[in-house]
Phi, psi and omega in degrees: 000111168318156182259170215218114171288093190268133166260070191272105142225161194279019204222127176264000190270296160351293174295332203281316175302323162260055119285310188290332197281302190306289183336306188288347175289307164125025173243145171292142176246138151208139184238168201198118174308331180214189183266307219276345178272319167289344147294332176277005185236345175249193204238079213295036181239004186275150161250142192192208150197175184271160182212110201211155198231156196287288196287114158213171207305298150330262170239148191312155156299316202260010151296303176270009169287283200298348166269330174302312201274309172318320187270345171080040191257138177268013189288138198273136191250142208234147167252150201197078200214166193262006282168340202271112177258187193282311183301351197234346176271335192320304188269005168264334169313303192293358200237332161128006151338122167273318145248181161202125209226159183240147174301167316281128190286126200280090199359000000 
């Protein structure tokens, strides 16, 4: 099973440039407009990682790092936000985040 790059932020223009970025790389992709379409649509048994941004209208990236940890998922989450304070990497770090990076981020 190819491993598979999940894009969830609420900016489409965003999501849409790292797609094009994965593409011209030649890795699989996919993006999701919220936390909550990615939950219903993908599928966390694909080996991959998250690629996930902090703030969006519903529910936060660090809402869904914890329902994902709740659901028993090991996909390694990369935070990826324009949004980012000490408290919010201190706790996606402690929570198992592999980085937290600020917009806009160098390919």
């Amino acid at each position: 099973m190819e491993a598979l790059v999940r894009i969830v932020d609420d900016e489409e223009t965003v999501r849409n440039s790292e797609i094009f970025i994965f593409k011209l790389a030649g890795i699989p992709a996919a993006a999701y407009s919220s936390a909550e379409e990615f939950l219903a649509k993908d599928d966390l048994t694909v080996p991959g990682c998250i690629i996930l941004d902090l703030r969006m209208l519903e529910m936060s990236g660090l809402q869904l790092q914890r329902c994902l940890l709740e659901k028993g998922s090991d996909l390694p989450i990369i935070f990826l936000t324009g949004h980012g304070t000490v408290d919010a990497a201190v706790m996606a770090l402690k929570n198992g985040a592999v980085d937290f990076l600020q917009k806009p981020a160098k390919p």
